[in-house]
Coordinates of C-alpha atoms and ligand atoms in Angstrom, one line a residue:
M1 CA 14.1 -207.8 194.5
P2 CA 16.1 -205.5 196.5
E3 CA 13.3 -203.0 198.4
P4 CA 13.8 -199.4 196.8
S5 CA 15.5 -197.3 198.6
S6 CA 12.6 -194.4 198.6
T7 CA 8.8 -194.9 198.2
R8 CA 8.2 -191.1 197.5
V9 CA 6.2 -190.6 194.5
W10 CA 5.1 -187.2 192.7
L11 CA 1.0 -187.0 192.3
D12 CA -0.4 -184.0 190.2
G13 CA -3.4 -182.1 191.3
R14 CA -5.5 -183.3 188.3
T15 CA -5.1 -186.8 189.1
L16 CA -5.8 -186.3 192.6
A17 CA -8.7 -184.2 191.9
E18 CA -9.8 -187.4 189.9
A19 CA -9.3 -189.6 192.4
V20 CA -11.4 -187.5 194.8
A21 CA -14.2 -186.9 192.3
A22 CA -14.7 -190.3 191.4
L23 CA -15.4 -190.9 195.1
V24 CA -18.1 -187.9 195.0
R25 CA -19.9 -189.3 192.1
I26 CA -21.0 -192.5 194.3
P27 CA -23.5 -191.3 196.7
S28 CA -23.5 -191.9 200.3
V29 CA -25.9 -190.2 202.2
N30 CA -26.3 -191.2 205.6
T31 CA -29.8 -193.1 205.8
L32 CA -30.8 -190.9 208.4
Q33 CA -30.9 -188.0 206.4
A34 CA -32.2 -189.1 203.0
G35 CA -34.5 -187.0 201.1
P36 CA -36.1 -186.6 197.7
R37 CA -33.0 -185.1 196.0
G38 CA -30.5 -187.9 197.3
D39 CA -32.9 -190.9 196.6
A40 CA -33.1 -189.8 192.8
H41 CA -29.5 -190.9 192.6
G42 CA -30.4 -194.3 194.3
P43 CA -30.6 -195.8 197.6
A44 CA -29.2 -194.0 200.6
G45 CA -26.2 -195.5 202.5
E46 CA -22.4 -196.8 202.0
Q47 CA -23.1 -200.1 200.3
A48 CA -22.3 -198.5 196.8
I49 CA -19.4 -196.8 198.3
A50 CA -18.0 -199.8 200.3
T51 CA -17.9 -202.1 197.4
V52 CA -16.1 -199.5 195.0
L53 CA -13.4 -199.2 197.8
A54 CA -13.2 -203.1 198.6
D55 CA -12.2 -203.6 194.8
R56 CA -10.0 -200.3 194.6
F57 CA -8.3 -201.6 197.4
R58 CA -7.7 -205.0 196.3
A59 CA -6.4 -203.2 192.9
C60 CA -3.8 -201.6 195.1
G61 CA -2.5 -204.3 196.6
A62 CA -4.4 -205.1 199.8
D63 CA -3.4 -208.2 201.2
S64 CA -6.5 -208.7 203.3
V65 CA -9.9 -206.6 202.7
V66 CA -12.9 -207.1 204.8
L67 CA -16.5 -206.0 204.4
D68 CA -18.0 -205.7 207.7
E69 CA -21.8 -205.2 208.1
V70 CA -22.7 -202.8 210.5
R71 CA -26.4 -202.3 209.7
P72 CA -28.2 -204.1 206.9
G73 CA -26.9 -202.5 203.5
R74 CA -24.2 -200.4 205.3
P75 CA -21.0 -202.2 205.5
N76 CA -17.8 -200.8 207.1
V77 CA -14.6 -202.0 204.9
Y78 CA -11.3 -202.4 206.2
A79 CA -7.8 -203.0 203.9
R80 CA -4.4 -203.9 205.1
F81 CA -1.5 -202.8 202.7
P82 CA 1.8 -204.9 204.1
G83 CA 4.6 -202.3 204.7
R84 CA 8.2 -202.8 205.0
T85 CA 8.0 -202.8 209.1
D86 CA 5.5 -204.3 211.3
R87 CA 4.7 -200.9 212.8
L88 CA 1.0 -200.8 212.6
V89 CA -0.9 -197.5 211.4
V90 CA -4.7 -196.9 210.6
I91 CA -6.6 -194.0 208.7
D92 CA -10.2 -194.0 209.7
V93 CA -12.1 -192.1 206.7
H94 CA -16.3 -192.3 207.4
T95 CA -17.9 -192.8 204.2
D96 CA -21.2 -191.4 204.5
T97 CA -22.1 -187.9 203.9
V98 CA -25.0 -185.5 205.5
T99 CA -28.0 -184.7 203.6
V100 CA -27.8 -183.4 199.9
E101 CA -31.7 -181.8 200.4
N102 CA -30.2 -178.5 201.0
M103 CA -27.7 -178.1 198.4
T104 CA -27.9 -175.7 195.7
D105 CA -25.7 -177.5 193.7
P106 CA -25.5 -180.7 192.0
P107 CA -24.2 -182.9 194.7
F108 CA -22.9 -185.7 192.7
D109 CA -21.4 -184.6 189.9
G110 CA -18.0 -184.6 191.6
R111 CA -17.2 -181.4 189.1
V112 CA -13.4 -180.1 188.7
E113 CA -13.5 -176.7 188.4
D114 CA -11.8 -173.1 189.5
G115 CA -9.1 -175.1 191.2
F116 CA -11.7 -177.3 193.3
V117 CA -13.7 -180.5 193.3
W118 CA -17.2 -179.7 194.0
G119 CA -20.2 -181.9 195.4
R120 CA -21.2 -183.4 198.9
G121 CA -18.4 -185.4 200.3
A122 CA -15.6 -183.6 198.5
L123 CA -14.6 -181.9 201.8
D124 CA -16.2 -184.2 204.1
T125 CA -14.9 -186.6 204.3
K126 CA -13.5 -188.2 200.8
A127 CA -10.7 -186.1 200.2
T128 CA -8.4 -188.1 202.3
M129 CA -9.8 -191.5 200.8
G130 CA -9.3 -189.9 197.2
V131 CA -5.8 -188.8 198.0
L132 CA -5.2 -191.9 199.6
L133 CA -6.0 -194.3 197.0
A134 CA -4.2 -192.1 194.7
L135 CA -1.0 -192.7 196.5
L136 CA -1.7 -196.6 197.3
G137 CA -2.4 -197.1 193.2
V138 CA 0.8 -195.5 192.3
W139 CA 3.0 -197.3 195.2
H140 CA 1.5 -200.4 193.9
R141 CA 2.0 -199.7 190.1
D142 CA 5.7 -199.1 190.8
G143 CA 6.1 -202.2 193.2
L144 CA 6.7 -199.9 196.5
R145 CA 5.4 -200.2 199.8
P146 CA 4.8 -198.2 202.6
E147 CA 7.2 -198.0 205.6
P148 CA 4.4 -199.3 208.1
T149 CA 1.8 -201.7 207.3
L150 CA -1.5 -199.7 207.1
L151 CA -4.7 -200.1 208.0
V152 CA -7.4 -198.3 206.0
A153 CA -10.9 -198.4 207.1
G154 CA -14.1 -197.2 205.7
T155 CA -16.6 -196.4 208.5
V156 CA -20.4 -196.0 208.1
S157 CA -22.5 -193.6 209.9
E158 CA -20.4 -190.9 211.7
E159 CA -22.5 -187.8 210.3
A160 CA -25.6 -189.2 212.3
G161 CA -26.6 -192.6 214.1
G162 CA -24.1 -192.3 216.9
L163 CA -20.9 -193.2 215.5
L164 CA -22.1 -197.0 214.4
G165 CA -19.1 -197.6 212.1
A166 CA -16.4 -196.5 214.5
T167 CA -18.0 -198.4 217.2
R168 CA -17.8 -201.5 215.4
F169 CA -14.3 -201.0 214.1
R170 CA -13.0 -200.6 217.6
E171 CA -14.8 -204.2 218.4
W172 CA -13.0 -205.3 215.4
I173 CA -9.7 -204.0 216.2
A174 CA -10.0 -206.0 219.8
E175 CA -11.5 -209.3 218.1
Q176 CA -8.4 -209.0 215.7
E177 CA -6.0 -208.2 219.0
L178 CA -4.3 -205.8 217.0
W179 CA -1.7 -203.1 218.6
I180 CA -1.8 -199.7 216.7
D181 CA 1.1 -197.4 216.7
Q182 CA -0.7 -194.0 215.2
M183 CA -4.1 -193.8 214.0
L184 CA -5.1 -190.8 211.8
V185 CA -9.4 -190.2 211.9
A186 CA -10.4 -187.8 208.9
E187 CA -11.7 -184.9 209.4
P188 CA -11.7 -181.4 207.9
T189 CA -9.1 -179.7 210.3
E190 CA -7.6 -177.3 208.2
F191 CA -4.4 -179.3 208.4
R192 CA -4.0 -179.0 212.0
P193 CA -3.6 -181.9 214.4
V194 CA -6.6 -182.2 216.7
H195 CA -5.5 -183.8 219.9
G196 CA -8.8 -183.6 221.9
L197 CA -12.3 -183.7 221.9
K198 CA -14.7 -183.3 224.4
G199 CA -17.0 -186.1 225.9
L200 CA -21.0 -186.1 226.0
V201 CA -23.5 -187.2 228.6
L202 CA -27.5 -186.4 227.9
V203 CA -30.1 -186.9 230.6
E204 CA -33.8 -186.5 229.9
V205 CA -35.4 -184.9 233.4
T206 CA -39.0 -185.7 233.9
A207 CA -41.2 -183.8 236.7
R208 CA -44.3 -185.7 237.8
G209 CA -47.0 -183.8 238.9
V210 CA -51.4 -183.7 238.9
S211 CA -53.3 -182.7 236.3
S212 CA -56.6 -180.7 237.2
H213 CA -58.9 -178.2 235.1
S214 CA -56.4 -175.0 234.8
A215 CA -59.5 -173.1 236.7
R216 CA -58.8 -174.9 239.9
P217 CA -54.8 -175.1 239.9
D218 CA -55.1 -175.8 243.7
L219 CA -56.3 -178.8 243.0
G220 CA -53.4 -180.1 240.6
V221 CA -49.7 -179.8 241.1
N222 CA -48.1 -178.1 238.0
A223 CA -45.0 -179.9 236.6
I224 CA -43.8 -177.1 234.3
E225 CA -43.7 -175.0 237.1
A226 CA -41.9 -177.4 239.2
M227 CA -39.4 -177.6 236.4
A228 CA -38.3 -174.2 236.4
P229 CA -36.4 -174.1 239.6
V230 CA -34.5 -177.3 237.5
I231 CA -33.5 -175.1 234.6
A232 CA -32.5 -172.4 237.0
A233 CA -30.2 -175.0 238.8
F234 CA -28.6 -176.3 235.7
T235 CA -28.1 -172.4 234.6
A236 CA -26.2 -171.9 237.9
E237 CA -24.2 -175.2 237.3
Q238 CA -23.2 -173.9 233.9
E239 CA -22.1 -170.7 235.8
R240 CA -19.8 -172.5 238.5
L241 CA -18.2 -174.6 235.5
R242 CA -17.4 -171.6 233.6
T243 CA -15.6 -170.3 236.9
L244 CA -13.4 -173.6 237.4
V245 CA -9.6 -173.5 236.2
A246 CA -9.2 -175.9 232.9
T247 CA -6.9 -178.4 233.2
T248 CA -6.3 -179.2 229.4
E249 CA -6.8 -177.1 226.2
L250 CA -10.2 -178.0 225.9
G251 CA -11.4 -175.7 228.3
N252 CA -14.0 -176.6 230.9
G253 CA -16.9 -179.1 231.2
T254 CA -20.3 -177.1 230.1
V255 CA -24.2 -177.8 230.7
S256 CA -27.1 -176.6 228.6
V257 CA -30.7 -177.4 228.7
T258 CA -31.3 -178.0 225.1
E259 CA -35.1 -179.3 224.8
I260 CA -38.4 -178.9 227.2
S261 CA -42.0 -180.1 226.5
G262 CA -44.8 -180.8 228.4
G263 CA -48.3 -180.0 229.1
S264 CA -51.7 -181.2 227.4
G265 CA -53.9 -178.6 226.7
S266 CA -54.2 -174.7 227.3
N267 CA -56.9 -175.1 230.1
V268 CA -55.2 -178.0 231.9
I269 CA -52.6 -178.0 234.6
P270 CA -49.9 -180.3 232.9
D271 CA -48.9 -183.5 235.0
R272 CA -45.6 -183.7 233.1
C273 CA -42.6 -181.7 231.8
T274 CA -39.5 -182.9 230.3
I275 CA -36.0 -181.3 229.4
T276 CA -33.0 -182.7 228.0
V277 CA -29.9 -181.5 229.4
G278 CA -26.4 -182.0 227.8
R279 CA -23.2 -181.6 229.5
R280 CA -19.8 -181.8 227.8
L281 CA -17.0 -183.3 229.6
V282 CA -13.5 -182.7 229.8
P283 CA -10.6 -185.1 230.5
G284 CA -10.8 -187.0 234.1
E285 CA -14.5 -186.8 233.9
E286 CA -16.3 -190.0 234.1
P287 CA -19.9 -190.3 232.2
A288 CA -21.3 -192.4 235.1
E289 CA -20.2 -189.7 237.9
I290 CA -21.4 -186.6 235.9
V291 CA -25.2 -188.5 235.5
A292 CA -25.1 -188.7 239.2
Q293 CA -24.1 -185.0 239.7
L294 CA -26.9 -183.9 237.4
T295 CA -29.4 -186.2 239.0
E296 CA -28.3 -184.9 242.3
I297 CA -29.0 -181.1 240.9
A298 CA -32.2 -181.7 239.3
R299 CA -33.7 -184.0 242.2
A300 CA -32.2 -181.1 244.8
A301 CA -33.9 -178.2 243.2
C302 CA -37.5 -180.2 241.8
P303 CA -40.3 -179.3 244.3
V304 CA -42.3 -182.6 243.1
P305 CA -40.6 -186.4 242.1
C306 CA -38.7 -186.3 239.1
E307 CA -36.8 -189.2 237.5
V308 CA -33.5 -188.6 235.3
V309 CA -32.7 -190.9 232.6
P310 CA -29.3 -191.1 230.9
L311 CA -29.9 -191.0 227.0
L312 CA -26.5 -192.1 225.5
K313 CA -24.9 -195.4 225.7
A314 CA -21.2 -195.9 224.7
P315 CA -19.8 -199.0 223.7
D316 CA -17.5 -199.5 226.9
G317 CA -21.0 -199.4 228.5
K318 CA -20.3 -196.1 230.3
P319 CA -23.5 -193.4 229.7
G320 CA -21.7 -191.6 226.9
P321 CA -18.3 -191.0 225.8
T322 CA -15.6 -189.9 227.8
A323 CA -13.4 -186.8 226.3
F324 CA -10.5 -187.6 224.0
Y325 CA -7.5 -186.0 224.7
Q326 CA -3.9 -186.6 224.5
S327 CA -0.9 -184.6 225.0
P328 CA 0.2 -181.8 222.1
D329 CA 3.6 -183.1 222.5
S330 CA 3.2 -186.5 221.4
E331 CA 5.0 -187.7 218.6
F332 CA 2.5 -187.9 216.0
V333 CA 0.8 -184.6 216.7
Q334 CA 4.2 -182.8 216.6
F335 CA 5.1 -184.4 213.2
L336 CA 1.9 -183.5 211.7
A337 CA 1.9 -179.9 213.1
R338 CA 5.7 -179.6 211.8
A339 CA 5.0 -181.3 208.2
C340 CA 2.2 -178.6 207.8
G341 CA 3.2 -175.4 209.6
T342 CA 0.5 -175.7 211.7
E343 CA -0.4 -175.6 215.5
P344 CA -2.1 -178.6 217.5
T345 CA -5.3 -177.6 218.3
V346 CA -8.5 -179.2 220.3
A347 CA -12.0 -179.5 218.4
P348 CA -15.5 -178.5 219.5
F349 CA -17.1 -181.2 217.2
G350 CA -17.5 -184.9 218.0
T351 CA -15.6 -187.3 215.7
N352 CA -15.1 -190.9 215.2
A353 CA -11.9 -190.5 217.6
L354 CA -14.4 -190.5 220.3
R355 CA -14.9 -194.0 219.8
Y356 CA -11.1 -195.0 219.7
S357 CA -9.6 -193.7 223.1
G358 CA -7.3 -196.4 223.8
A359 CA -7.1 -198.5 220.8
A360 CA -4.1 -196.6 219.7
E361 CA -0.8 -195.4 221.3
E362 CA -1.5 -191.9 219.4
I363 CA -4.5 -190.7 218.0
V364 CA -4.9 -187.5 215.9
V365 CA -8.1 -186.0 214.1
F366 CA -6.8 -184.1 210.9
G367 CA -7.4 -183.5 207.2
P368 CA -8.0 -180.6 204.7
G369 CA -10.5 -178.2 204.6
S370 CA -12.3 -176.4 207.0
I371 CA -15.5 -177.9 209.0
E372 CA -17.0 -174.3 208.6
Q373 CA -17.4 -175.1 204.7
A374 CA -19.1 -178.8 205.9
H375 CA -22.5 -179.4 205.1
L376 CA -23.4 -176.3 203.5
A377 CA -25.6 -175.8 200.3
T378 CA -22.4 -176.3 198.1
E379 CA -19.1 -177.9 198.9
R380 CA -15.8 -177.9 197.7
I381 CA -12.1 -178.8 198.3
A382 CA -9.3 -177.1 196.8
I383 CA -7.0 -179.1 194.8
S384 CA -4.0 -177.4 196.3
D385 CA -5.1 -178.6 199.7
L386 CA -5.1 -182.3 197.9
V387 CA -1.8 -182.1 196.9
Q388 CA -0.6 -180.9 200.2
L389 CA -2.5 -183.7 201.5
A390 CA -0.1 -186.4 199.3
E391 CA 2.8 -184.6 200.5
V392 CA 2.0 -185.3 204.0
L393 CA 0.7 -188.6 203.7
Q394 CA 3.7 -189.5 202.1
A395 CA 6.3 -188.0 204.7
W396 CA 3.9 -190.0 206.8
L397 CA 4.0 -193.0 205.4
A398 CA 7.0 -193.5 203.3
P399 CA 10.1 -191.9 205.2
E400 CA 13.4 -192.6 203.0
Ligands
ZN501 ZN1 -17.0 -185.7 208.4

């Protein structure tokens, strides 16, 4: 059979809205954010949606569908759609949503009303998966194929729990020895291609003192008071970082003291005080070196013995994710910006892309809707955005 000259099809807003709504109606609340409102609709987690996606992918002509159990009852799902060429592109869509306990709207009714699809996950981030399924369905029905070979990954645990699904998908990519040309990580970015995210190191600093009755402070060593100059030192470090000249659009690294605890009674000199320090990394900063730097700052400032423990461990063994960054001039970034009439940008929030550095030639975080509208008491995606997304995905995947 001769290849058709074009795979471009037209999808109307109603069809796309229903495709997204159908996914919203399958609860997939992150297990760490479960609660009574979500539980009323069945167990939290990504099992139900992964099963449905696997069936839909097979029905849309996937030549391989893999359910990959990341945690019990929480599988990633991968589907491969052969293209007209061997060029491999990946679309990663996280399948979990945030909690529904804060919602004032019915979370899972997937209502289509006033030009929007409503419900948890409609925006973050079932829109991209829904539009993609609608597109794949029509292509399959009409005997069409995308230009590149397409690997779609539905990944668990993006919203909480340490990007477990993306961590596992990255391992799977390595196991399969895949060479990926372009990778799109779906998140609400208002159709702006996001080409940079800061990395992160978290450390816990504990000062050790000696307890005594608070009436006799001279007999003890006050760990809380010992922490005061440590906190001041991190404030000074933040001031130093602020004045550095930024080397990329991500700006400068930052450091903040975000938690403090200590003390065992109002009349006891505290023998322990612990703080959490968060350090956002820019390109070129190595997590291990930053941990060493933070340790040095704490030890130099602390008048009593203190311990510094890194709290994160990235899958590559580093104590936290390095920054994700690529040039805004790269081809995929420029293509998406042109197709949408937007400008490339960087983002302050973390996404699965932090796990994929080096896994693909080009990686972009991209999708319809605004992150500022995510995780709220109501959630919705505009049907006009779904229509635009279908156009952009077709321009990318099915050039004539
Ligand atoms: Zn998201």
